[in-house]
Coordinates of C-alpha atoms in Angstrom, one line a residue:
M1 CA -0.1 0.0 0.1
N2 CA 1.4 3.4 -1.1
G3 CA 0.4 6.8 -2.1
E4 CA 0.0 5.7 -5.7
T5 CA -2.4 2.8 -5.3
V6 CA -4.4 4.7 -2.6
N7 CA -4.8 7.7 -4.9
Y8 CA -6.0 5.1 -7.5
A9 CA -8.5 3.5 -5.4
A10 CA -9.9 6.8 -4.5
S11 CA -10.1 8.0 -8.2
G12 CA -11.6 4.6 -9.0
L13 CA -14.6 4.8 -6.6
L14 CA -15.1 8.6 -7.6
S15 CA -15.5 7.6 -11.4
F16 CA -17.7 4.9 -10.3
L17 CA -20.0 7.4 -8.2
I18 CA -19.8 9.8 -11.2
L19 CA -20.8 7.2 -13.6
I20 CA -23.8 6.2 -11.1
C21 CA -24.8 10.0 -10.5
V22 CA -24.9 10.9 -14.1
K23 CA -26.7 7.9 -15.4
Q24 CA -29.3 8.3 -12.6
L25 CA -29.7 12.4 -13.3
L26 CA -30.3 11.8 -17.0
K27 CA -32.7 9.0 -16.3
T28 CA -34.6 10.3 -13.3
F29 CA -34.7 14.1 -13.5
F30 CA -34.4 14.5 -17.3
G31 CA -36.3 11.6 -18.4
I32 CA -33.8 10.2 -20.8
N33 CA -33.6 6.7 -22.3
A34 CA -31.9 4.2 -20.0
Q35 CA -29.4 3.1 -22.5
I36 CA -28.6 6.7 -23.3
S37 CA -28.2 7.6 -19.8
A38 CA -26.0 4.6 -18.8
A39 CA -23.7 5.4 -22.1
A40 CA -23.5 9.1 -20.8
G41 CA -22.6 8.0 -17.4
F42 CA -20.0 5.4 -18.8
A43 CA -18.4 8.0 -20.8
A44 CA -18.3 10.6 -18.3
A45 CA -16.7 8.1 -15.8
E46 CA -14.0 6.9 -18.3
C47 CA -13.0 10.7 -19.0
A48 CA -12.9 11.5 -15.3
M49 CA -10.8 8.4 -14.7
F50 CA -8.3 9.6 -17.1
L51 CA -8.3 13.1 -16.0
L52 CA -7.6 12.0 -12.3
Q53 CA -5.1 9.4 -13.2
K54 CA -3.0 11.8 -15.4
F55 CA -3.2 15.0 -13.0
F56 CA -3.7 13.1 -9.6
V57 CA -2.6 9.6 -9.7
F58 CA 0.5 9.3 -12.0
K59 CA 1.3 13.0 -12.0
G60 CA 4.9 13.7 -12.6
N61 CA 5.6 10.0 -13.3
S62 CA 4.7 9.5 -16.9
L63 CA 6.9 9.1 -20.2
S64 CA 4.1 8.6 -22.8
S65 CA 2.9 11.7 -25.0
L66 CA -0.7 12.9 -24.6
P67 CA -1.9 11.6 -28.0
K68 CA -0.5 8.0 -27.0
Q69 CA -2.5 8.4 -23.7
I70 CA -5.6 9.4 -25.4
V71 CA -5.7 6.5 -27.8
F72 CA -5.0 3.9 -25.4
S73 CA -7.4 5.2 -23.1
V74 CA -9.9 5.0 -25.7
I75 CA -9.1 1.5 -26.3
N76 CA -8.9 0.7 -22.6
A77 CA -12.5 2.3 -22.1
A78 CA -13.9 -0.1 -25.0
V79 CA -12.2 -3.1 -23.1
H80 CA -14.1 -1.9 -19.9
L81 CA -17.5 -1.8 -22.1
G82 CA -16.4 -5.2 -23.2
I83 CA -16.1 -6.3 -19.4
F84 CA -19.4 -4.9 -18.5
S85 CA -21.0 -6.6 -21.2
A86 CA -19.7 -9.9 -20.6
V87 CA -20.4 -9.5 -16.7
S88 CA -23.8 -8.4 -17.6
M89 CA -24.8 -11.4 -19.4
V90 CA -23.2 -13.6 -16.8
S91 CA -25.5 -12.0 -14.1
D92 CA -28.6 -12.4 -16.2
V93 CA -27.9 -16.0 -16.8
M94 CA -27.4 -16.1 -13.1
G95 CA -30.5 -13.9 -12.3
M96 CA -28.5 -11.4 -10.4
H97 CA -29.7 -7.9 -10.4
S98 CA -28.6 -5.1 -12.5
Y99 CA -27.0 -3.5 -10.0
S100 CA -24.8 -6.4 -8.9
S101 CA -23.5 -6.5 -12.5
W102 CA -22.6 -3.0 -12.5
L103 CA -20.9 -3.6 -9.1
C104 CA -19.0 -6.7 -10.2
S105 CA -17.7 -5.0 -13.3
F106 CA -16.5 -1.8 -11.2
I107 CA -14.7 -4.2 -9.0
I108 CA -13.2 -6.3 -12.3
V109 CA -12.1 -3.1 -13.8
L110 CA -10.7 -1.7 -10.8
I111 CA -8.4 -4.4 -10.3
L112 CA -7.2 -5.0 -13.8
N113 CA -7.1 -1.4 -14.9
Y114 CA -4.3 -0.1 -12.5
A115 CA -1.5 -2.2 -14.3
V116 CA -2.8 -1.3 -17.8
S117 CA -2.9 2.2 -16.8
R118 CA 0.6 2.2 -15.1
I119 CA 2.5 0.5 -17.9
L120 CA 0.5 0.8 -21.3
I121 CA -1.4 4.6 -21.0
F122 CA 1.1 6.6 -18.8
D123 CA 4.1 4.4 -19.2
C124 CA 5.4 5.2 -15.4
Y125 CA 9.0 5.0 -14.9
L126 CA 9.2 5.1 -11.1
P127 CA 8.2 2.4 -8.7
A128 CA 4.7 2.9 -6.7
D129 CA 6.4 2.5 -3.6
K130 CA 8.3 5.9 -3.9
F131 CA 5.0 8.0 -3.5
K132 CA 4.3 7.9 0.3
N133 CA 4.0 11.7 0.9
G134 CA 0.4 12.8 -0.9
R135 CA -2.2 14.4 1.1
I136 CA -5.0 11.4 0.7
Y137 CA -2.4 8.8 1.7
K138 CA -1.2 10.7 5.0
V139 CA -4.8 10.8 5.9
F140 CA -5.5 7.1 5.1
F141 CA -2.4 5.9 6.9
R142 CA -3.5 7.9 9.9
N143 CA -6.8 6.2 10.1
R144 CA -5.9 3.0 8.5
F145 CA -7.4 1.2 11.3
V146 CA -10.6 3.1 11.0
F147 CA -10.7 2.0 7.4
L148 CA -9.9 -1.5 8.6
S149 CA -12.8 -1.8 10.5
M150 CA -15.0 -0.3 7.9
A151 CA -13.8 -2.7 5.6
V152 CA -14.3 -5.7 8.2
S153 CA -18.1 -4.5 8.7
L154 CA -18.5 -4.4 4.7
I155 CA -17.6 -8.0 4.6
L156 CA -19.7 -9.1 7.6
I157 CA -22.8 -7.0 6.4
S158 CA -22.1 -8.6 2.8
F159 CA -21.9 -12.1 4.5
I160 CA -25.1 -11.8 6.3
Y161 CA -26.8 -10.3 3.0
L162 CA -25.5 -13.2 1.2
I163 CA -27.0 -15.8 3.8
F164 CA -30.3 -14.2 3.6
H165 CA -30.2 -13.5 -0.1
N166 CA -30.4 -9.8 0.3
F167 CA -29.6 -7.1 -2.3
P168 CA -26.9 -7.3 -4.2
F169 CA -26.7 -11.2 -3.8
G170 CA -30.6 -11.7 -4.3
D171 CA -34.0 -10.1 -4.5
T172 CA -34.7 -10.2 -0.6
T173 CA -34.5 -7.1 1.1
V174 CA -34.3 -5.7 4.7
L175 CA -37.9 -4.2 4.8
R176 CA -39.5 -5.4 8.2
M177 CA -42.4 -4.4 10.4
D178 CA -42.8 -0.7 10.0
L179 CA -39.9 -0.2 7.5
Y180 CA -42.4 -2.5 5.1
H181 CA -45.5 -0.8 5.7
Q182 CA -44.6 2.8 6.8
Y183 CA -41.2 3.9 6.0
G184 CA -40.8 2.2 2.9
P185 CA -43.7 4.2 1.3
L186 CA -42.7 7.4 2.6
F187 CA -39.1 7.0 1.0
S188 CA -41.0 6.4 -2.3
E189 CA -42.9 9.2 -2.0
L190 CA -40.0 11.4 -1.1
F191 CA -38.2 10.0 -4.2
D192 CA -41.4 11.2 -6.1
R193 CA -41.3 14.5 -4.6
V194 CA -37.8 15.5 -5.4
T195 CA -37.9 14.1 -8.7
N196 CA -41.1 15.7 -9.8
G197 CA -40.2 19.0 -7.8
E198 CA -43.3 18.7 -5.5
S199 CA -43.8 20.8 -2.1
F200 CA -42.6 18.9 1.1
L201 CA -45.3 20.8 3.0
Y202 CA -48.5 18.5 2.7
S203 CA -49.3 15.0 1.4
W204 CA -52.6 13.9 0.1
T205 CA -51.2 10.1 0.0
S206 CA -52.7 9.4 3.3
G207 CA -56.4 9.5 4.3
G208 CA -57.8 13.0 4.0
G209 CA -54.2 14.5 3.8
S210 CA -51.3 15.1 6.3
S211 CA -48.2 17.0 6.8
F212 CA -45.4 15.6 4.8
L213 CA -43.0 18.0 6.4
G214 CA -43.5 16.2 10.0
N215 CA -42.7 12.9 8.3
Y216 CA -39.9 14.1 6.6
F217 CA -38.2 15.3 9.9
N218 CA -39.2 12.3 11.6
Y219 CA -38.3 9.6 9.1
L220 CA -36.5 10.7 5.9
S221 CA -34.2 13.8 6.9
S222 CA -31.0 11.9 7.4
P223 CA -28.3 12.9 4.9
F224 CA -27.8 9.1 3.9
T225 CA -31.3 9.3 2.3
V226 CA -29.5 10.7 -0.8
I227 CA -28.5 7.4 -1.6
L228 CA -32.2 6.6 -2.6
F229 CA -31.6 8.6 -5.7
L230 CA -28.7 6.4 -6.9
F231 CA -31.5 3.9 -7.7
D232 CA -34.7 3.7 -9.6
R233 CA -38.1 4.3 -8.4
K234 CA -39.1 0.7 -8.7
D235 CA -35.8 -0.3 -6.8
M236 CA -36.6 1.6 -3.6
P237 CA -36.5 -1.5 -1.3
L238 CA -32.9 -2.0 -2.6
A239 CA -31.8 1.4 -2.0
I240 CA -33.1 1.2 1.6
T241 CA -31.1 -2.1 1.9
A242 CA -28.2 -0.3 0.9
I243 CA -28.7 2.5 3.0
V244 CA -29.0 0.2 6.2
A245 CA -25.6 -1.4 5.2
V246 CA -23.8 2.1 4.7
K247 CA -25.3 3.2 8.1
C248 CA -23.7 -0.2 9.8
I249 CA -20.2 0.3 7.9
V250 CA -19.7 4.0 8.7
S251 CA -21.0 3.7 12.4
S252 CA -18.1 1.3 12.6
G253 CA -15.7 4.0 11.3
T254 CA -17.0 6.7 13.6
F255 CA -16.4 4.6 16.8
T256 CA -12.9 3.4 15.8
F257 CA -12.2 7.3 15.1
Y258 CA -13.5 7.8 18.5
L259 CA -11.1 5.4 19.8
R260 CA -8.0 6.6 18.0
K261 CA -9.0 10.5 19.0
S262 CA -9.8 9.9 22.7
L263 CA -7.6 7.0 23.8
N264 CA -5.0 7.2 21.6
R265 CA -5.6 3.7 20.6
H266 CA -5.1 3.0 17.2
S267 CA -4.6 -1.0 16.2
S268 CA -6.3 -4.0 15.3
A269 CA -7.8 -4.1 18.5
S270 CA -9.6 -0.7 18.2
A271 CA -10.7 -1.7 14.6
A272 CA -12.1 -4.8 16.4
F273 CA -14.2 -3.0 19.0
G274 CA -15.4 -0.7 16.1
V275 CA -17.0 -3.7 14.4
F276 CA -18.5 -4.8 17.9
Y277 CA -20.1 -1.4 18.2
A278 CA -21.4 -1.5 14.6
F279 CA -23.0 -4.9 15.0
C280 CA -24.4 -4.5 18.6
A281 CA -27.6 -5.7 19.7
Y282 CA -29.1 -2.1 18.9
F283 CA -28.4 -2.4 15.5
L284 CA -29.6 -5.9 15.0
A285 CA -32.8 -5.2 17.0
Y286 CA -33.5 -1.7 15.2
F287 CA -32.0 -1.8 11.8
W288 CA -35.4 -1.7 10.6
N289 CA -36.0 1.8 12.1
V290 CA -33.5 3.0 9.5
M291 CA -33.6 6.8 10.7
W292 CA -32.4 5.7 14.2
L293 CA -29.2 4.4 12.8
D294 CA -27.8 8.0 12.5
G295 CA -27.4 8.2 16.1
M296 CA -25.1 5.1 16.3
I297 CA -23.2 6.8 13.8
I298 CA -22.7 10.3 15.4
L299 CA -23.0 9.2 19.1
P300 CA -19.2 8.6 19.2
L301 CA -18.3 11.9 17.7
T302 CA -20.7 13.8 20.2
V303 CA -19.0 11.9 23.0
L304 CA -15.5 13.1 21.3
G305 CA -17.0 16.7 21.1
I306 CA -17.7 16.8 24.7
E307 CA -14.5 15.4 25.8
N308 CA -12.8 18.3 23.3
I309 CA -14.7 21.1 25.5
I310 CA -13.6 19.7 28.9
N311 CA -10.0 18.8 27.8
K312 CA -9.3 21.3 25.2
G313 CA -12.1 24.3 25.5
K314 CA -13.0 23.5 21.7
C315 CA -16.8 23.3 21.0
R316 CA -16.8 22.8 17.0
L317 CA -17.1 18.9 17.1
Y318 CA -19.8 18.9 19.5
I319 CA -21.9 21.5 17.8
F320 CA -21.7 19.6 14.6
S321 CA -22.7 16.4 15.9
L322 CA -25.6 18.0 17.7
I323 CA -26.7 19.8 14.7
Y324 CA -26.4 16.7 12.6
I325 CA -28.5 14.4 14.9
L326 CA -31.4 16.8 15.5
F327 CA -31.8 17.1 11.7
A328 CA -31.2 13.5 11.0
N329 CA -33.6 12.4 13.7
Y330 CA -35.0 14.8 16.4
Y331 CA -36.3 11.7 18.3
I332 CA -32.9 9.9 18.8
G333 CA -31.4 13.4 18.9
Y334 CA -33.3 14.4 22.0
M335 CA -31.7 11.3 23.6
I336 CA -28.4 12.1 22.9
C337 CA -29.0 15.5 24.0
I338 CA -30.0 14.1 27.8
F339 CA -26.7 11.5 27.4
S340 CA -24.6 14.4 26.5
V341 CA -25.5 16.2 29.9
I342 CA -25.0 13.1 31.9
Y343 CA -21.8 12.4 29.9
F344 CA -20.4 15.9 30.4
L345 CA -20.5 15.5 34.3
A346 CA -19.2 12.1 34.1
H347 CA -16.1 12.9 32.0
Y348 CA -15.6 16.1 34.0
L349 CA -15.2 14.2 37.2
I350 CA -12.8 11.7 35.8
S351 CA -10.8 14.0 33.8
E352 CA -7.3 15.0 35.2
N353 CA -7.7 18.3 36.1
T354 CA -10.9 18.9 38.0
S355 CA -10.0 21.7 40.3
V356 CA -10.2 25.5 40.0
D357 CA -7.1 27.4 38.3
A358 CA -3.8 27.3 40.3
K359 CA -4.1 30.9 41.4
A360 CA -7.5 30.3 43.0
K361 CA -5.9 27.7 45.3
T362 CA -3.4 30.6 46.8
P363 CA -4.2 30.7 50.6
H364 CA -4.9 34.3 50.9
V365 CA -8.2 36.0 50.1
E366 CA -8.6 37.6 46.8
K367 CA -11.3 39.6 45.6
L368 CA -14.2 37.6 43.9
S369 CA -14.3 38.7 40.2
L370 CA -16.4 37.7 37.2
K371 CA -13.5 36.7 35.4
K372 CA -11.9 34.7 38.4
I373 CA -15.5 32.9 38.3
Y374 CA -15.3 32.3 34.7
N375 CA -11.7 31.0 35.0
N376 CA -13.1 28.2 37.1
R377 CA -12.4 25.2 35.0
F378 CA -16.0 23.5 35.8
I379 CA -17.8 27.1 35.2
N380 CA -15.8 27.9 32.1
R381 CA -16.5 24.4 30.5
G382 CA -20.1 24.2 31.7
I383 CA -20.6 27.6 30.1
K384 CA -19.1 26.4 26.8
F385 CA -20.9 23.1 26.9
A386 CA -24.3 24.9 27.6
F387 CA -23.7 27.5 25.1
S388 CA -22.8 25.3 22.4
S389 CA -26.1 23.1 23.0
L390 CA -28.0 26.4 22.7
I391 CA -26.3 27.5 19.5
A392 CA -27.1 23.8 18.0
G393 CA -30.6 24.3 19.2
V394 CA -31.2 27.8 17.7
L395 CA -29.6 26.5 14.6
C396 CA -32.1 23.5 14.4
A397 CA -35.1 25.7 15.5
F398 CA -36.3 26.5 11.9
F399 CA -37.3 22.8 11.6
L400 CA -37.4 21.7 15.4
L401 CA -40.4 24.3 15.9
P402 CA -42.7 23.4 13.1
V403 CA -42.4 19.7 13.5
Y404 CA -43.3 20.4 17.2
F405 CA -46.5 22.1 16.6
I406 CA -47.1 19.3 13.8
L407 CA -46.6 16.7 16.3
T408 CA -48.8 18.2 18.9
G409 CA -51.8 17.8 16.6
S410 CA -51.3 14.1 16.0
S411 CA -52.5 11.2 17.9
A412 CA -49.0 9.8 18.4
T413 CA -48.5 12.4 21.2
S414 CA -51.8 12.3 22.9
D415 CA -50.7 9.9 25.8
N416 CA -49.9 11.0 29.0
T417 CA -46.6 11.3 30.6
P418 CA -45.9 8.4 33.2
N419 CA -46.4 9.4 36.8
G420 CA -43.9 7.0 38.3
F421 CA -41.0 4.4 37.6
E422 CA -41.5 1.0 37.1
T423 CA -38.8 -1.8 36.6
Y424 CA -38.9 -4.4 33.8
F425 CA -36.0 -6.5 34.5
S426 CA -33.7 -7.7 37.2
L427 CA -29.9 -7.1 37.5
F428 CA -29.5 -10.6 36.4
D429 CA -31.7 -10.5 33.2
F430 CA -29.5 -7.4 32.5
I431 CA -26.2 -9.1 32.8
E432 CA -27.7 -11.8 30.4
T433 CA -28.4 -9.3 27.9
H434 CA -24.8 -9.2 27.5
F435 CA -24.3 -12.8 26.2
A436 CA -24.7 -13.9 22.5
A437 CA -27.0 -15.8 21.0
L438 CA -29.8 -14.1 23.1
E439 CA -33.0 -12.8 21.2
T440 CA -33.2 -9.3 20.8
T441 CA -36.2 -7.0 22.1
I442 CA -38.0 -5.4 19.3
R443 CA -41.2 -4.2 20.8
S444 CA -41.6 -2.4 24.4
S445 CA -44.5 -4.4 25.4
G446 CA -44.7 -7.9 27.2
D447 CA -43.1 -9.5 29.8
D448 CA -39.8 -10.1 28.5
V449 CA -38.6 -6.6 27.7
L450 CA -34.7 -6.2 28.0
P451 CA -32.5 -3.7 26.9
N452 CA -30.5 -4.4 23.4
V453 CA -26.9 -3.6 25.0
Y454 CA -25.0 -6.6 23.8
C455 CA -21.9 -5.6 21.8
S456 CA -19.8 -9.0 22.1
S457 CA -19.0 -11.2 25.1
L458 CA -15.6 -9.8 25.2
T459 CA -16.7 -6.3 26.5
L460 CA -18.5 -8.3 29.5
L461 CA -15.2 -10.3 30.0
L462 CA -13.2 -7.3 30.1
V463 CA -15.2 -5.6 33.0
P464 CA -13.4 -7.5 35.9
L465 CA -10.2 -6.5 34.3
F466 CA -11.2 -3.1 34.4
M467 CA -12.3 -3.1 38.1
L468 CA -9.1 -5.2 38.9
N469 CA -6.5 -2.7 37.0
K470 CA -4.6 -0.6 39.7
E471 CA -3.4 1.7 37.0
I472 CA -7.0 3.0 36.5
K473 CA -8.1 5.4 39.5
F474 CA -10.8 4.6 41.7
R475 CA -12.6 7.9 40.8
E476 CA -13.0 6.6 37.0
K477 CA -14.3 3.2 38.4
A478 CA -16.7 4.7 40.4
V479 CA -18.3 7.0 37.6

């Protein structure tokens, strides 16, 4: 692995994305014939690939002339088209979906094209391992175990999809329960409204009509929803299946990133814990509540943002993460807000410096001032935390307030607030939920309501080691 191969992989992924985007843009938004749209997308991707390789991947390492590069690139594009046609025919015989053939073609082309481009098209004279100083390579190398955790998660979710014949390995989808009869139709309606340029304010598709804006911010406002538009209208179930997989993969990356930045742990072990997090019982139980999965993605960044406020006095990451989750799903967002307050207090207690400034420790009495009060570390960090939360709330008010008034008129908010506390399980039942092969809890009613907290048995086995470790302070264990 070196700078050249990393740049090549990045340019290949970008070119494939250009192909899909151009094809869908022309087909869906402009109504152009599917074959013409695919041809235009293919041409755009090949042009992008050539330019990226010339000015980015093999820049300064080419001996061939521009005319030669163009001629061989055209021939290479014809070969790529042949590979796509061959894979499509095999896919049709095997009964695979067209999207699967596109994906297989891309993987084959990406593997074979590197040597062809390096040797025949650009005639590179320096070995690839000489290039290790590129910006993208440095970012990749710093976060190599973040990408490793995401790659392992991709393999695991692909294996799960393969077992259940899910897209792209079959026609089965992840549509279950509310995702099948409620969220799925809403995703389709969103697709129609965007492609047809319709308003988001009101919908006549349910009963006598209802607010679509409330449904949008309740179910559809995640930035990952844009993946819908990479698919055709008839393939919305496949698009939703892809969204679930992507959110699972990204959540493993954000947790591994948190471990790197917060605990300075960056190894195969941190990548493993990222995978544990991505496939925890919460994901297994609630993957069909696809809008809730954004909470899994952003929670590690929210925690890291709180730690940055306490340890460094920096608020930007916390503000960004809070705005993201409030926009993506306010329902999970307000729970993360409650968690943030609790975690702020907990992390402050276990942080190394929890006392006031050194000047405040002097034995003689000093005149109290606003500056001195503000310099108190707890007050200073608490003000920054509260102010950051307020900024995030104000920036999100333009949609939170309309949604609040919309929801106050719905039947789902007509229940009374509980008047007391009730226990649904014992301590031993809670410990039992940390073991593997336990059936997840999907509904919050019945006699077997248990929290979905499993994230590998290893985490449970590490608890005694944590409590017995003498290098960990008692204060941290207590908190």
